[in-house]
Structure formats: structure tokens, C-alpha cells
CSV table of C-alpha atoms in Angstrom, one decimal:
chain,number,residue,atom,x,y,z
A,946,UNK,CA,17.6,-3.3,3.0
A,947,UNK,CA,20.5,-4.1,5.2
A,948,UNK,CA,19.9,-5.2,8.7
A,949,UNK,CA,20.6,-2.8,11.5
A,950,UNK,CA,19.3,-4.7,14.5
A,951,UNK,CA,15.7,-5.1,13.3
A,952,UNK,CA,15.9,-2.8,10.4
A,953,UNK,CA,15.8,-4.0,6.7
A,954,UNK,CA,16.3,-0.8,4.7
A,955,UNK,CA,15.6,-2.2,1.2
A,956,UNK,CA,12.0,-3.0,2.4
A,957,UNK,CA,11.6,0.6,3.7
A,958,UNK,CA,12.8,1.9,0.4
A,959,UNK,CA,10.4,-0.4,-1.5
A,960,UNK,CA,7.6,0.9,0.7
A,961,UNK,CA,8.6,4.5,-0.1
A,962,UNK,CA,8.6,3.8,-3.8
A,963,UNK,CA,5.3,2.0,-3.5
A,964,UNK,CA,3.5,4.9,-1.8
A,965,UNK,CA,4.7,7.3,-4.5
A,966,UNK,CA,3.3,4.9,-7.1
A,967,UNK,CA,0.0,4.7,-5.2
A,968,UNK,CA,-0.3,8.5,-5.4
A,969,UNK,CA,0.6,8.5,-9.1
A,970,UNK,CA,-1.9,5.7,-9.7
A,971,UNK,CA,-4.8,7.6,-8.1
A,972,UNK,CA,-4.4,10.5,-10.5
A,973,UNK,CA,-6.0,9.3,-13.7
A,974,UNK,CA,-8.4,11.9,-15.1
A,975,UNK,CA,-10.5,11.4,-18.2
A,976,UNK,CA,-8.2,13.8,-20.2
A,977,UNK,CA,-5.1,11.8,-19.3
A,978,UNK,CA,-3.0,10.9,-22.4
A,979,UNK,CA,-2.5,7.3,-23.4
A,980,UNK,CA,1.0,7.1,-22.1
A,981,UNK,CA,-0.2,8.1,-18.6
A,982,UNK,CA,-3.0,5.5,-18.7
A,983,UNK,CA,-0.4,2.9,-19.6
A,984,UNK,CA,1.7,4.0,-16.6
A,985,UNK,CA,-1.4,3.6,-14.4
A,986,UNK,CA,-2.0,0.1,-15.7
A,987,UNK,CA,1.6,-0.9,-15.0
A,988,UNK,CA,1.4,0.5,-11.4
A,989,UNK,CA,-1.9,-1.2,-10.7
A,990,UNK,CA,-0.5,-4.5,-11.7
A,991,UNK,CA,1.7,-4.8,-8.6
A,992,UNK,CA,1.7,-1.8,-6.2
A,993,UNK,CA,-0.9,-3.2,-3.7
A,994,UNK,CA,0.5,-6.7,-3.8
A,995,UNK,CA,3.9,-5.1,-3.0
A,996,UNK,CA,2.5,-3.3,0.0
A,997,UNK,CA,1.0,-6.5,1.3
A,998,UNK,CA,4.2,-8.5,0.6
A,999,UNK,CA,6.2,-5.9,2.7
A,1000,UNK,CA,3.6,-6.0,5.5
A,1001,UNK,CA,3.9,-9.8,5.6
A,1002,UNK,CA,7.6,-9.7,5.6
A,1003,UNK,CA,7.8,-7.1,8.4
A,1004,UNK,CA,5.3,-9.1,10.4
A,1005,UNK,CA,7.4,-12.2,10.4
A,1006,UNK,CA,10.7,-10.3,10.8
A,1007,UNK,CA,9.5,-8.6,13.9
A,1008,UNK,CA,7.4,-11.5,15.3
A,1009,UNK,CA,7.5,-12.0,19.0
A,1010,UNK,CA,5.5,-13.9,21.6
A,1011,UNK,CA,2.4,-12.1,22.8
A,1012,UNK,CA,-1.2,-13.0,23.4
A,1013,UNK,CA,-3.8,-12.7,20.6
A,1014,UNK,CA,-5.6,-9.9,22.3
A,1015,UNK,CA,-2.4,-7.9,22.8
A,1016,UNK,CA,-1.4,-8.5,19.2
A,1017,UNK,CA,-4.8,-7.4,17.8
A,1018,UNK,CA,-5.0,-4.4,20.1
A,1019,UNK,CA,-1.7,-3.2,18.8
A,1020,UNK,CA,-2.8,-3.7,15.2
A,1021,UNK,CA,-6.1,-1.9,15.8
A,1022,UNK,CA,-4.2,1.1,17.4
A,1023,UNK,CA,-1.9,1.1,14.4
A,1024,UNK,CA,-4.4,0.6,11.6
A,1025,UNK,CA,-8.1,0.8,12.7
A,1026,UNK,CA,-8.0,3.9,14.8
A,1027,UNK,CA,-6.2,6.1,12.2
A,1028,UNK,CA,-8.6,4.6,9.6
A,1029,UNK,CA,-11.7,5.6,11.6
A,1030,UNK,CA,-10.4,9.1,12.3
A,1031,UNK,CA,-9.3,9.6,8.7
A,1032,UNK,CA,-12.7,8.3,7.4
A,1033,UNK,CA,-14.6,10.7,9.6
A,1034,UNK,CA,-12.5,13.6,8.4
A,1035,UNK,CA,-12.8,12.7,4.7
A,1036,UNK,CA,-16.5,12.1,5.0
A,1037,UNK,CA,-17.0,15.5,6.8
A,1038,UNK,CA,-14.9,17.3,4.2
A,1039,UNK,CA,-16.9,15.7,1.3
A,1040,UNK,CA,-20.2,16.6,3.0
A,1041,UNK,CA,-19.2,20.2,3.6
A,1042,UNK,CA,-17.9,20.7,0.1
A,1043,UNK,CA,-20.8,18.9,-1.6
A,1044,UNK,CA,-21.6,20.6,-4.9
A,1045,UNK,CA,-18.4,22.5,-5.0
A,1046,UNK,CA,-15.8,19.7,-5.5
A,1047,UNK,CA,-16.3,16.6,-7.7
A,1048,UNK,CA,-15.5,13.3,-5.9
A,1049,UNK,CA,-15.2,9.8,-7.2
A,1050,UNK,CA,-16.6,8.4,-4.0
A,1051,UNK,CA,-19.8,10.3,-3.0
A,1052,UNK,CA,-20.9,10.2,0.6
A,1053,UNK,CA,-24.0,10.7,2.7
A,1054,UNK,CA,-24.5,11.2,6.4
A,1055,UNK,CA,-25.0,7.5,6.7
A,1056,UNK,CA,-21.4,7.0,5.5
A,1057,UNK,CA,-20.4,7.6,9.2
A,1058,UNK,CA,-22.1,4.3,9.9
A,1059,UNK,CA,-20.9,2.6,6.7
A,1060,UNK,CA,-17.3,3.3,7.5
A,1061,UNK,CA,-17.6,0.7,10.3
A,1062,UNK,CA,-17.8,-2.1,7.8
A,1063,UNK,CA,-17.0,-0.6,4.4
A,1064,UNK,CA,-14.4,1.8,3.1
A,1065,UNK,CA,-17.1,4.4,2.8
A,1066,UNK,CA,-14.8,7.5,2.8
A,1067,UNK,CA,-13.0,6.2,-0.3
A,1068,UNK,CA,-12.5,2.8,-2.0
A,1069,UNK,CA,-8.8,3.0,-1.6
A,1070,UNK,CA,-9.2,2.3,2.1
A,1071,UNK,CA,-10.1,-1.3,1.5
A,1072,UNK,CA,-6.4,-2.0,2.2
A,1073,UNK,CA,-6.9,-1.3,5.9
A,1074,UNK,CA,-9.7,-3.8,6.3
A,1075,UNK,CA,-8.0,-6.5,4.3
A,1076,UNK,CA,-4.7,-6.1,6.2
A,1077,UNK,CA,-6.5,-6.3,9.6
A,1078,UNK,CA,-8.2,-9.5,8.5
A,1079,UNK,CA,-4.8,-10.9,7.5
A,1080,UNK,CA,-3.3,-10.1,10.8
A,1081,UNK,CA,-6.3,-11.6,12.6
A,1082,UNK,CA,-5.6,-14.9,10.8
A,1083,UNK,CA,-1.8,-15.2,10.5
A,1084,UNK,CA,-1.3,-15.0,14.3
A,1085,UNK,CA,-2.7,-18.6,14.5
A,1086,UNK,CA,-0.1,-20.0,12.1
A,1087,UNK,CA,2.7,-21.0,14.4
A,1088,UNK,CA,5.9,-22.4,12.9
A,1089,UNK,CA,7.2,-22.6,9.3
A,1090,UNK,CA,5.0,-25.5,8.3
A,1091,UNK,CA,1.9,-23.8,9.4
A,1092,UNK,CA,2.8,-20.5,7.7
A,1093,UNK,CA,3.6,-22.4,4.5
A,1094,UNK,CA,0.3,-24.2,4.7
A,1095,UNK,CA,-1.5,-20.9,5.1
A,1096,UNK,CA,0.3,-19.6,2.0
A,1097,UNK,CA,-0.9,-22.6,0.0
A,1098,UNK,CA,-4.4,-22.0,1.4
A,1099,UNK,CA,-4.3,-18.4,0.4
A,1100,UNK,CA,-3.4,-19.4,-3.2
A,1101,UNK,CA,-6.3,-21.8,-3.2
A,1102,UNK,CA,-8.5,-19.0,-1.8
A,1103,UNK,CA,-7.5,-16.7,-4.6
A,1104,UNK,CA,-8.6,-19.2,-7.3
A,1105,UNK,CA,-11.7,-20.3,-5.4
A,1106,UNK,CA,-14.6,-19.6,-7.9
A,1107,UNK,CA,-16.8,-17.9,-5.3
A,1108,UNK,CA,-17.5,-14.2,-5.1
A,1109,UNK,CA,-17.0,-12.9,-1.6
A,1110,UNK,CA,-19.1,-9.9,-0.4
A,1111,UNK,CA,-17.7,-6.4,-0.1
A,1112,UNK,CA,-18.6,-6.4,3.6
A,1113,UNK,CA,-15.4,-5.8,5.6
A,1114,UNK,CA,-13.6,-5.9,2.2
A,1115,UNK,CA,-13.7,-9.7,2.2
A,1116,UNK,CA,-13.5,-9.7,-1.6
A,1117,UNK,CA,-10.2,-7.8,-1.6
A,1118,UNK,CA,-9.0,-10.0,1.3
A,1119,UNK,CA,-9.6,-13.1,-0.9
A,1120,UNK,CA,-7.6,-11.7,-3.8
A,1121,UNK,CA,-4.7,-10.3,-1.7
A,1122,UNK,CA,-4.0,-12.7,1.1
A,1123,UNK,CA,-1.5,-14.7,-1.0
A,1124,UNK,CA,0.8,-11.7,-1.4
A,1125,UNK,CA,0.8,-11.1,2.4
A,1126,UNK,CA,1.7,-14.7,3.0
A,1127,UNK,CA,4.4,-14.6,0.3
A,1128,UNK,CA,6.0,-11.9,2.4
A,1129,UNK,CA,5.6,-13.9,5.6
A,1130,UNK,CA,7.2,-17.1,4.0
A,1131,UNK,CA,9.9,-15.1,2.3
A,1132,UNK,CA,11.0,-13.7,5.7
A,1133,UNK,CA,11.7,-17.3,6.8
A,1134,UNK,CA,14.7,-17.1,4.5
A,1135,UNK,CA,17.4,-14.5,4.1
A,1136,UNK,CA,16.1,-11.8,1.7
A,1137,UNK,CA,19.6,-10.4,1.3
A,1138,UNK,CA,20.7,-13.7,-0.4
A,1139,UNK,CA,18.0,-13.3,-3.0
A,1140,UNK,CA,19.2,-9.9,-4.0
A,1141,UNK,CA,22.9,-10.1,-3.1
A,1142,UNK,CA,24.0,-10.4,-6.8
A,1143,UNK,CA,23.8,-7.0,-8.5
A,1144,UNK,CA,23.9,-8.3,-12.0
A,1145,UNK,CA,21.1,-10.8,-11.3
A,1146,UNK,CA,18.9,-8.0,-10.0
A,1147,UNK,CA,19.0,-6.5,-13.5
A,1148,UNK,CA,17.0,-9.6,-14.7
A,1149,UNK,CA,13.9,-8.7,-12.7
A,1150,UNK,CA,13.1,-5.5,-14.7
A,1151,UNK,CA,12.8,-7.3,-18.1
A,1152,UNK,CA,11.2,-10.2,-16.4
A,1153,UNK,CA,8.4,-8.0,-15.2
A,1154,UNK,CA,8.2,-6.3,-18.6
A,1155,UNK,CA,7.9,-9.8,-20.2
A,1156,UNK,CA,5.2,-10.9,-17.8
A,1157,UNK,CA,3.2,-7.6,-18.1
A,1158,UNK,CA,3.3,-7.8,-21.9
A,1159,UNK,CA,2.1,-11.4,-22.0
A,1160,UNK,CA,-0.4,-11.6,-19.2
A,1161,UNK,CA,-1.6,-8.1,-18.0
A,1162,UNK,CA,-4.8,-8.4,-20.0
A,1163,UNK,CA,-5.3,-12.1,-19.6
A,1164,UNK,CA,-7.6,-12.0,-16.5
A,1165,UNK,CA,-7.3,-12.9,-12.8
A,1166,UNK,CA,-5.7,-16.3,-13.5
A,1167,UNK,CA,-2.4,-14.5,-14.6
A,1168,UNK,CA,-2.5,-11.5,-12.2
A,1169,UNK,CA,-0.3,-13.1,-9.6
A,1170,UNK,CA,2.5,-13.8,-12.1
A,1171,UNK,CA,2.6,-10.1,-13.1
A,1172,UNK,CA,2.3,-9.0,-9.5
A,1173,UNK,CA,5.1,-11.2,-8.2
A,1174,UNK,CA,7.5,-10.1,-11.0
A,1175,UNK,CA,6.6,-6.5,-10.2
A,1176,UNK,CA,7.4,-7.1,-6.5
A,1177,UNK,CA,10.8,-8.6,-7.5
A,1178,UNK,CA,11.5,-5.6,-9.8
A,1179,UNK,CA,10.8,-3.0,-7.1
A,1180,UNK,CA,12.8,-4.9,-4.5
A,1181,UNK,CA,15.7,-5.0,-6.9
A,1182,UNK,CA,15.5,-1.3,-7.6
A,1183,UNK,CA,15.3,-0.7,-3.8
A,1184,UNK,CA,18.6,-2.5,-3.4
A,1185,UNK,CA,20.2,-0.2,-5.9
A,1186,UNK,CA,18.8,2.9,-4.3
A,1187,UNK,CA,20.0,1.7,-0.9
A,1188,UNK,CA,23.5,2.6,-2.0
A,1189,UNK,CA,22.6,6.3,-2.6
A,1190,UNK,CA,23.0,7.4,1.0
A,1191,UNK,CA,21.7,11.0,0.6
A,1192,UNK,CA,18.6,9.9,-1.3
A,1193,UNK,CA,18.1,7.0,1.1
A,1194,UNK,CA,18.2,9.1,4.3
A,1195,UNK,CA,16.8,12.4,3.1
A,1196,UNK,CA,14.0,11.2,0.9
A,1197,UNK,CA,13.2,7.5,0.9
A,1198,UNK,CA,13.3,6.6,4.6
A,1199,UNK,CA,11.2,9.7,5.6
A,1200,UNK,CA,8.7,8.7,2.9
A,1201,UNK,CA,8.6,5.2,4.2
A,1202,UNK,CA,8.1,6.3,7.8
A,1203,UNK,CA,5.1,8.4,6.8
A,1204,UNK,CA,3.8,6.0,4.2
A,1205,UNK,CA,0.6,5.1,6.1
A,1206,UNK,CA,-0.2,8.8,6.7
A,1207,UNK,CA,0.4,9.5,3.0
A,1208,UNK,CA,-1.9,6.5,2.1
A,1209,UNK,CA,-4.7,7.7,4.4
A,1210,UNK,CA,-4.6,11.4,3.4
A,1211,UNK,CA,-3.2,11.6,-0.1
A,1212,UNK,CA,-6.6,11.6,-1.9
A,1213,UNK,CA,-7.8,14.4,0.2
A,1214,UNK,CA,-4.9,16.7,-0.6
A,1215,UNK,CA,-5.0,15.6,-4.2
A,1216,UNK,CA,-8.7,16.6,-4.3
A,1217,UNK,CA,-7.8,20.1,-3.1
A,1218,UNK,CA,-5.0,20.3,-5.7
A,1219,UNK,CA,-7.3,19.2,-8.5
A,1220,UNK,CA,-9.8,21.9,-7.5
A,1221,UNK,CA,-7.0,24.5,-7.5
A,1222,UNK,CA,-5.8,23.3,-10.9
A,1223,UNK,CA,-9.4,23.5,-12.2
A,1224,UNK,CA,-9.7,27.1,-11.2
A,1225,UNK,CA,-6.5,27.9,-13.0
A,1226,UNK,CA,-7.7,26.0,-16.1
A,1227,UNK,CA,-4.6,23.7,-16.1
A,1228,UNK,CA,-6.4,20.8,-17.7
A,1229,UNK,CA,-4.9,21.8,-21.0
A,1230,UNK,CA,-1.5,21.4,-19.5
A,1231,UNK,CA,-1.7,17.8,-18.3
A,1232,UNK,CA,1.9,17.3,-17.4
A,1233,UNK,CA,1.9,20.4,-15.2
A,1234,UNK,CA,-1.4,19.4,-13.5
A,1235,UNK,CA,-0.1,15.9,-12.9
A,1236,UNK,CA,3.1,17.1,-11.3
A,1237,UNK,CA,1.2,19.5,-9.0
A,1238,UNK,CA,-1.4,17.0,-8.0
A,1239,UNK,CA,1.0,14.1,-7.4
A,1240,UNK,CA,3.5,16.4,-5.5
A,1241,UNK,CA,0.6,17.7,-3.3
A,1242,UNK,CA,-0.5,14.1,-2.7
A,1243,UNK,CA,2.9,13.1,-1.4
A,1244,UNK,CA,4.3,16.2,0.2
A,1245,UNK,CA,1.3,17.5,2.1
A,1246,UNK,CA,0.6,14.3,4.0
A,1247,UNK,CA,4.3,14.0,4.7
A,1248,UNK,CA,4.3,17.5,6.2
A,1249,UNK,CA,1.2,16.6,8.2
A,1250,UNK,CA,2.8,13.5,9.5
A,1251,UNK,CA,5.9,15.3,10.8
A,1252,UNK,CA,3.8,18.3,12.1
A,1253,UNK,CA,1.4,16.3,14.3
A,1254,UNK,CA,3.4,13.3,15.4
A,1255,UNK,CA,5.0,15.3,18.2
A,1256,UNK,CA,1.7,15.5,20.0
A,1257,UNK,CA,-0.1,12.8,21.8
A,1258,UNK,CA,-3.3,13.3,19.9
A,1259,UNK,CA,-1.3,13.4,16.6
A,1260,UNK,CA,0.3,10.1,17.5
A,1261,UNK,CA,-3.1,8.5,18.0
A,1262,UNK,CA,-4.3,9.9,14.7
A,1263,UNK,CA,-1.3,8.4,12.9
A,1264,UNK,CA,-1.4,5.1,14.7
A,1265,UNK,CA,1.9,5.8,16.5
A,1266,UNK,CA,0.5,6.1,20.0
């Protein structure tokens, strides 16, 4: 993305693409054809590393002097408060619809307590806990050398042969911190120079395909290679899409602005859509069902975002207050 004061639009576009991929990746029913399962495998190889890379880059790009308490208070308002509100809503809906709607993450009344230290409302919410932990640590890395050292430490942490507990999503934090720090360190240089040559960007797509073909099934040791090439691929695609002004301003930037809301609520709306499709017996028409469920998972949270962000309570719910 081009700079407009503090704005880097290619990262916004990459985030928009990523949130759509998240929604697509979370629709993977048992009756899905082989080609859909292959798409899901491709998406899962890089989509969350991409989110964390962008988060790290934006952190460094917008870094300013402030106390640790002020910094973490801001991050808690942005991430933790919407997480807690969303978790309470999702758990309540699941309890009220118990027996009527199938869910991949069953809950109990005790889930209202579990959500304080686990993603009890849905496994996908691990991202919030892991990102909060990353912000809680990266603030202490002052200067380029310190941030580079933290990147090296995060790579070592990834390969550390110790299983971290699920508590506070420490296990996911262990596996994902390196991508966040890659984004932080990448922001120390000019991202535009990396993607300034259009013909060179074409290389990133086959590069990812090559890495995915060779190492996608080779275990955790090779996961970062596939993920990093996937990140480069999406950033290159984002640079191309940035030139499509109508698509950029009418679709991609609004999706990016609402990406956290979509992330928090997409599974809930997808659950309603899947229940609706089940009543209409659309399982035999997979492509139609997939389109309806994915569209609902993207559009409904987007509409929710724009409907309630005008109100003070709505801003608090969305982490904008």
C-alpha cells in the first residue's frame, strides 16, 4: 500500500484478502469435495501468519512513545474488550440453541469463566490471546537491534522442543510469534522497495506454489517456509489490486476496516447460514451452500460493523472506543 501520511494501503488490502480467506477456511464440512479441502489446506498454510505479519508491521509503522500501561490499556480496549463481549454473546447463543444447531466448539455455563483464560467460545479466538501476549512483550524491545534480537528469539522459540500449555493460548503464541516479529522487523525497511518491481512480484506466486508442493506435508520444521512465501504472495497480489481504484475503495478497504469485527463474528453468522442451508437441504449442492455460507460470514459482520460503530456502545463492542 502507498503511504498517505500513516497509511499503507497494500497492507490494508492484504488484510482484507486475509479475512476473506479466514471465512472460506472456516467452512469445511465433511461433504466438501477434494478440491475444496485442497483450497482449505492452502489457506491454512499462511493466512494466520499473514495476519500476524501485518499486525507486527502496523505496530512498528505507528509506534510512538507512550508508557507501558497506556500502551496495554489501548490494546486491551482494542482487542480484549471486544473479545470478551463477543465470547459472551457466542456462548449465550450456543447455550440457547443447544440441541437445535450443531457446533464444532460445544460450550457449558462454565465457559463464561473459561473465556477469561481460554478461547472457550470458539477455537479461532486464540488469535486474540496470542496477539495480546505479543504486544505485551514487543513493547520492551527498544531499537532495531533489540527488535532483531527478539525476532531471533522468536524463531528459537518456534523450534524449542517443549510443548506449551493451552492456557492463555501460549501454545499458539509459541508457534506464531516469529511472524509478528517478521512484520515488525520488515517495517524497519521500506516495504515499497521490496514490491516496487511489478515483474518481480510475479515470482512470489510460483514461489509459494513450489514451497507448498514440497513442504506443506513435511511437518512443523518446514511450516515457516511455506507461510513466509504465502505472505509474500498475498502482499504481491495486494500491490496489483491497489491499482484497481474502485475495487480498492469500494470493497477492499471497507473489508479491511471491519476485519476484526468479521473475525469475531463470522462463525456465528456462518452457523446461522449453515442451519438455514440444512433446512433447505442444500448439502447436495455444495457450491451453492459454500457461496451462501461464506457470503454470510463476510457480509453480515460487515453490515454489523457499519451499523453499530456510530454508537458509543457499538464502538466499545468493536474496540473502536
